[in-house]
mmCIF file of C-alpha atoms in Angstrom:
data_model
loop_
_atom_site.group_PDB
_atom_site.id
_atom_site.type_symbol
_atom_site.label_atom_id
_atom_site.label_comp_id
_atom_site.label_asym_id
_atom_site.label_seq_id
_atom_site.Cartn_x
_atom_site.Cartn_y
_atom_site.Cartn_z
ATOM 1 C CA UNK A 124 12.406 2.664 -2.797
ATOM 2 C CA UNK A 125 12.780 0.991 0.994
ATOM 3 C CA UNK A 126 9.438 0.162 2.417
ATOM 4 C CA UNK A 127 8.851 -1.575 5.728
ATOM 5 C CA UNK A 128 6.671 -5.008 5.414
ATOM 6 C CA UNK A 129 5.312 -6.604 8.670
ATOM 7 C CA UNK A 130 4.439 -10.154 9.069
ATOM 8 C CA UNK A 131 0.604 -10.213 10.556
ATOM 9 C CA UNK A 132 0.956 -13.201 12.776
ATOM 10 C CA UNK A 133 4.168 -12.225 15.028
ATOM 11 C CA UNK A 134 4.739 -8.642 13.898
ATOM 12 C CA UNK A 135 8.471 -8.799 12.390
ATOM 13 C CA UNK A 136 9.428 -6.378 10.616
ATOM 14 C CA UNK A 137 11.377 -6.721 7.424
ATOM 15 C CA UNK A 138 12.906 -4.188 5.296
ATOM 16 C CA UNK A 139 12.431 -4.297 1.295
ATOM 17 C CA UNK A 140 13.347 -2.715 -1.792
ATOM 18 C CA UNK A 141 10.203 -1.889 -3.516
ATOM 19 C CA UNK A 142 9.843 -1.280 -7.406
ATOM 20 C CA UNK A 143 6.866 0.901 -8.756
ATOM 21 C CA UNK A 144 5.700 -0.017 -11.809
ATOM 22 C CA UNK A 145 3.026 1.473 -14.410
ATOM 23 C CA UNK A 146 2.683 -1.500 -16.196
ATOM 24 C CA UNK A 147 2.049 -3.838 -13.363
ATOM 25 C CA UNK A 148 -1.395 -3.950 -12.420
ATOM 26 C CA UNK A 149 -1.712 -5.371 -8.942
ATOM 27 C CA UNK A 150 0.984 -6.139 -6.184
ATOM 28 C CA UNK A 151 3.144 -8.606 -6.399
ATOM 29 C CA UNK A 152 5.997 -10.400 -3.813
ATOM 30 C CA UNK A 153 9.036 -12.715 -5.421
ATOM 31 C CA UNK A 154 8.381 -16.311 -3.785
ATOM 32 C CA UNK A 155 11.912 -16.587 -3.201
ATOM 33 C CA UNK A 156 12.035 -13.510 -1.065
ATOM 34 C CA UNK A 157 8.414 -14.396 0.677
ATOM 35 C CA UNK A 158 9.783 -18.107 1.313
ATOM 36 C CA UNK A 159 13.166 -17.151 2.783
ATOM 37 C CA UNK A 160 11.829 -13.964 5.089
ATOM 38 C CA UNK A 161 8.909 -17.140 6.186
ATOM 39 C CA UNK A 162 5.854 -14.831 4.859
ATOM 40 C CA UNK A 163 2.737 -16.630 5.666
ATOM 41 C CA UNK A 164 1.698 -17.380 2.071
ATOM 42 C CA UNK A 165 -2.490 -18.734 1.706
ATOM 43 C CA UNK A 166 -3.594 -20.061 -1.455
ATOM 44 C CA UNK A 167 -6.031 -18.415 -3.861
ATOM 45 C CA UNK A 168 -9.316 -20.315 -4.776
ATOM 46 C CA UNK A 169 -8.798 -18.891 -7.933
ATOM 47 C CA UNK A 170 -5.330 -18.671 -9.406
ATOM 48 C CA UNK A 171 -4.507 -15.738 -11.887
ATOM 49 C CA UNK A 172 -2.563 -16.554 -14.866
ATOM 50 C CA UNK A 173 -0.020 -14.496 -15.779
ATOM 51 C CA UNK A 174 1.224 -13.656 -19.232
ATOM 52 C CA UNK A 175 4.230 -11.587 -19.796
ATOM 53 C CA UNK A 176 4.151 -7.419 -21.708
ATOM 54 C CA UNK A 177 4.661 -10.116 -25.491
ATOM 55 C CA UNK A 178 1.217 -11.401 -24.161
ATOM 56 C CA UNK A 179 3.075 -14.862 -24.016
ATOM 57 C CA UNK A 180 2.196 -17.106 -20.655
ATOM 58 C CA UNK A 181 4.719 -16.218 -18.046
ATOM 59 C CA UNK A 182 7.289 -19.561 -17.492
ATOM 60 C CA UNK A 183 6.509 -19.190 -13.626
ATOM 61 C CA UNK A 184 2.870 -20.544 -14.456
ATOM 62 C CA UNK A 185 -0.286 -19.337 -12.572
ATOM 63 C CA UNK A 186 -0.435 -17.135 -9.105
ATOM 64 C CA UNK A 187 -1.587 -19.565 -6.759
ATOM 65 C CA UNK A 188 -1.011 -17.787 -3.170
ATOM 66 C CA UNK A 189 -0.915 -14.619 -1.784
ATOM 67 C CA UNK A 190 0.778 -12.858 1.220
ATOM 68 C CA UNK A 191 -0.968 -10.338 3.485
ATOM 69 C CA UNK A 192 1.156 -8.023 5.383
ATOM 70 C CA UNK A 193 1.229 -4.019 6.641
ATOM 71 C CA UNK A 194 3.456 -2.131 4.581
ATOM 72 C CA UNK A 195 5.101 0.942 6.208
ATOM 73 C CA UNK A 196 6.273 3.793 3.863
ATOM 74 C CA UNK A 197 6.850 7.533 5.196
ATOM 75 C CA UNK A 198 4.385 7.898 8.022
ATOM 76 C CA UNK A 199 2.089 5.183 5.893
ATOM 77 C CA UNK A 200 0.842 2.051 7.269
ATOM 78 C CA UNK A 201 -1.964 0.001 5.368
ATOM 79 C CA UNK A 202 -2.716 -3.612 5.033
ATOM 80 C CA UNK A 203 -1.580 -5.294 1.314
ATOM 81 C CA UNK A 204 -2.557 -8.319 0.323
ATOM 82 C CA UNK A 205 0.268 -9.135 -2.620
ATOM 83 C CA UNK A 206 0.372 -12.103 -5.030
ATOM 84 C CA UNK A 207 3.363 -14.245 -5.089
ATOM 85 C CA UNK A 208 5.067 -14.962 -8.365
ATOM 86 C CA UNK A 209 8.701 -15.153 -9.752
ATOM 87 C CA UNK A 210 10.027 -12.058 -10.001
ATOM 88 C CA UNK A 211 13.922 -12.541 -10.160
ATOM 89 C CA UNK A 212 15.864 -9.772 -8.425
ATOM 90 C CA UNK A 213 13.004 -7.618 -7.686
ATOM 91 C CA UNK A 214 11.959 -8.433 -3.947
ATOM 92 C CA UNK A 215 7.840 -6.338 -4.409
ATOM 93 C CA UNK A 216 6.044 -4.618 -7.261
ATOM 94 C CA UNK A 217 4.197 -2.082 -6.536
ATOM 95 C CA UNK A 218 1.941 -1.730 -9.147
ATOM 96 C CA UNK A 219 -1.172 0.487 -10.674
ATOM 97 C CA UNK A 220 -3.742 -0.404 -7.478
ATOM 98 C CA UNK A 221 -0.992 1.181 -5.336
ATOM 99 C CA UNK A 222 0.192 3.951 -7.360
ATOM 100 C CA UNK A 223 -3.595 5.260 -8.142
ATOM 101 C CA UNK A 224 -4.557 5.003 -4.349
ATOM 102 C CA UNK A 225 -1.564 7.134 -2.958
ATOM 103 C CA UNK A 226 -0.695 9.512 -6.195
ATOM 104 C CA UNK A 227 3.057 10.100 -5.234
ATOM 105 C CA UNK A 228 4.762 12.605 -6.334
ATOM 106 C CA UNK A 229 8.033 11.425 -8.126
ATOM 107 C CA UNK A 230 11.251 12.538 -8.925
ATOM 108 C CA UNK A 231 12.842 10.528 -11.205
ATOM 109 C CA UNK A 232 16.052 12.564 -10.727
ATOM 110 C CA UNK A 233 16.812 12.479 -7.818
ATOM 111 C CA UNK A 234 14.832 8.715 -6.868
ATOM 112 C CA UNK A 235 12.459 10.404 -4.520
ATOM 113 C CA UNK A 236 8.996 9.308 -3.676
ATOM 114 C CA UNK A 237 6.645 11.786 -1.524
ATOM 115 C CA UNK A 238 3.505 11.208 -0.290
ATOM 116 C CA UNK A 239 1.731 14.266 -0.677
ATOM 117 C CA UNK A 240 -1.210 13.697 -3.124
ATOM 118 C CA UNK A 241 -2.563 10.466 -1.698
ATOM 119 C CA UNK A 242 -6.465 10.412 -2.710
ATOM 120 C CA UNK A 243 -9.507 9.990 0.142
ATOM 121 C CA UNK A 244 -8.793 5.839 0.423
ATOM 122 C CA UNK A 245 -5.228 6.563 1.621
ATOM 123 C CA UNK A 246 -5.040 5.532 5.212
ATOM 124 C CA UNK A 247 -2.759 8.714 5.828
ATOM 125 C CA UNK A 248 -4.800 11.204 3.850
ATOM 126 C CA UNK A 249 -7.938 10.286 6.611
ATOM 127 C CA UNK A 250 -5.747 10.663 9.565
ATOM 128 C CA UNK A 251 -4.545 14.276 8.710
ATOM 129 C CA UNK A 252 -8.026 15.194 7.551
ATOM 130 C CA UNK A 253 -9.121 14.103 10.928
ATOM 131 C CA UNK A 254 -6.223 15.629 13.086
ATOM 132 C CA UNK A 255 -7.378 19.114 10.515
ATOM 133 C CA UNK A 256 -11.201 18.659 11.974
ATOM 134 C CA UNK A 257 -10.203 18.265 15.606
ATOM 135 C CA UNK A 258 -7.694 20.890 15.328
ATOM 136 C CA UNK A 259 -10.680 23.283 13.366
ATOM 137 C CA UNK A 260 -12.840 22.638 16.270
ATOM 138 C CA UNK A 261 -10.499 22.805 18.972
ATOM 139 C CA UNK A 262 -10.004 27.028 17.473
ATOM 140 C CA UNK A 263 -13.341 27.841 17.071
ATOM 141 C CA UNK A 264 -16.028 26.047 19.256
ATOM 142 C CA UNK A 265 -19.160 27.772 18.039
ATOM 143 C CA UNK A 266 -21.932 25.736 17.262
ATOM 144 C CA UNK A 267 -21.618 26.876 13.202
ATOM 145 C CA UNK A 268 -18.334 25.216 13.142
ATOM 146 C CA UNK A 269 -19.530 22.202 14.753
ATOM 147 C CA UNK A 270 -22.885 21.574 12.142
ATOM 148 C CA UNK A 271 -20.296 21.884 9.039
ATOM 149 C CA UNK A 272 -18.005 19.084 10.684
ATOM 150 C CA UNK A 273 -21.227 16.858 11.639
ATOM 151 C CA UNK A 274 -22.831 14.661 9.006
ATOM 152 C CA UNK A 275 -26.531 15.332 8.486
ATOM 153 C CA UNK A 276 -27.755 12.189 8.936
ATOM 154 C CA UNK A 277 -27.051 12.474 12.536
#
């Protein structure tokens, strides 16, 4: 799938091919791709090793920096912080963390990805649930409506 990255410190934008995967459990960025696009890559106090599915250590050797960026997917924008690693012709892995926060719905037929189960951390999910509040309030001012919408602590 296409997803939009954007570089933090002058805002370019750069398009990528994106591959979701189960068995991946973070999010990951090919340093050849992150070195030739000039991602600002910071290095990790703690570097992760990485072993392959076999349980054998990867050849690439340990994760030792990281790239943070804004990815933009389908009316999504969040901030990603991705580990850099060797990962051939794939450009980013998005793995588990990314898949369990936005629940897509997929259709492996026909290579689709929607957005329409994120869960309550999605960035998305908490702008239409706000846009839903103002909208409920803007119909129906009365001062019942308005307790259900406001917290009780204040």
């Amino acid at each position: 799938m296409k997803v939009g990255l954007e570089k933090l410190e002058n805002h370019e934008g750069v398009a990528v091919k994106a591959l979701l995967d189960s068995g991946a459990t973070g999010l990951f960025m090919d340093t050849t791709f992150a070195r030739e696009k000039e991602f600002k890559m910071e290095r990790m106090k703690n570097p992760l090793l990485v072993k392959n599915m076999d349980g054998t250590v990867n050849m690439g050797g340990a994760i030792t920096h990281q790239v943070e960026c804004n990815m933009f997917f389908k009316g999504h924008k969040e901030r990603v912080r991705m580990n850099v690693c060797n990962l051939g012709k794939t450009e980013i892995i998005l793995g588990m963390l990314w898949l369990a926060a936005h629940n897509p719905e997929i259709d492996w037929e026909k290579g689709e990805v929607k957005m329409t189960r994120c869960l309550s951390i999605c960035g998305k999910r908490k702008q239409e649930e706000k846009k839903r509040e103002v909208k409920k309030v803007e119909k129906d001012e009365n001062k019942e409506t308005l307790k259900k919408l406001v917290p009780k602590r204040f």
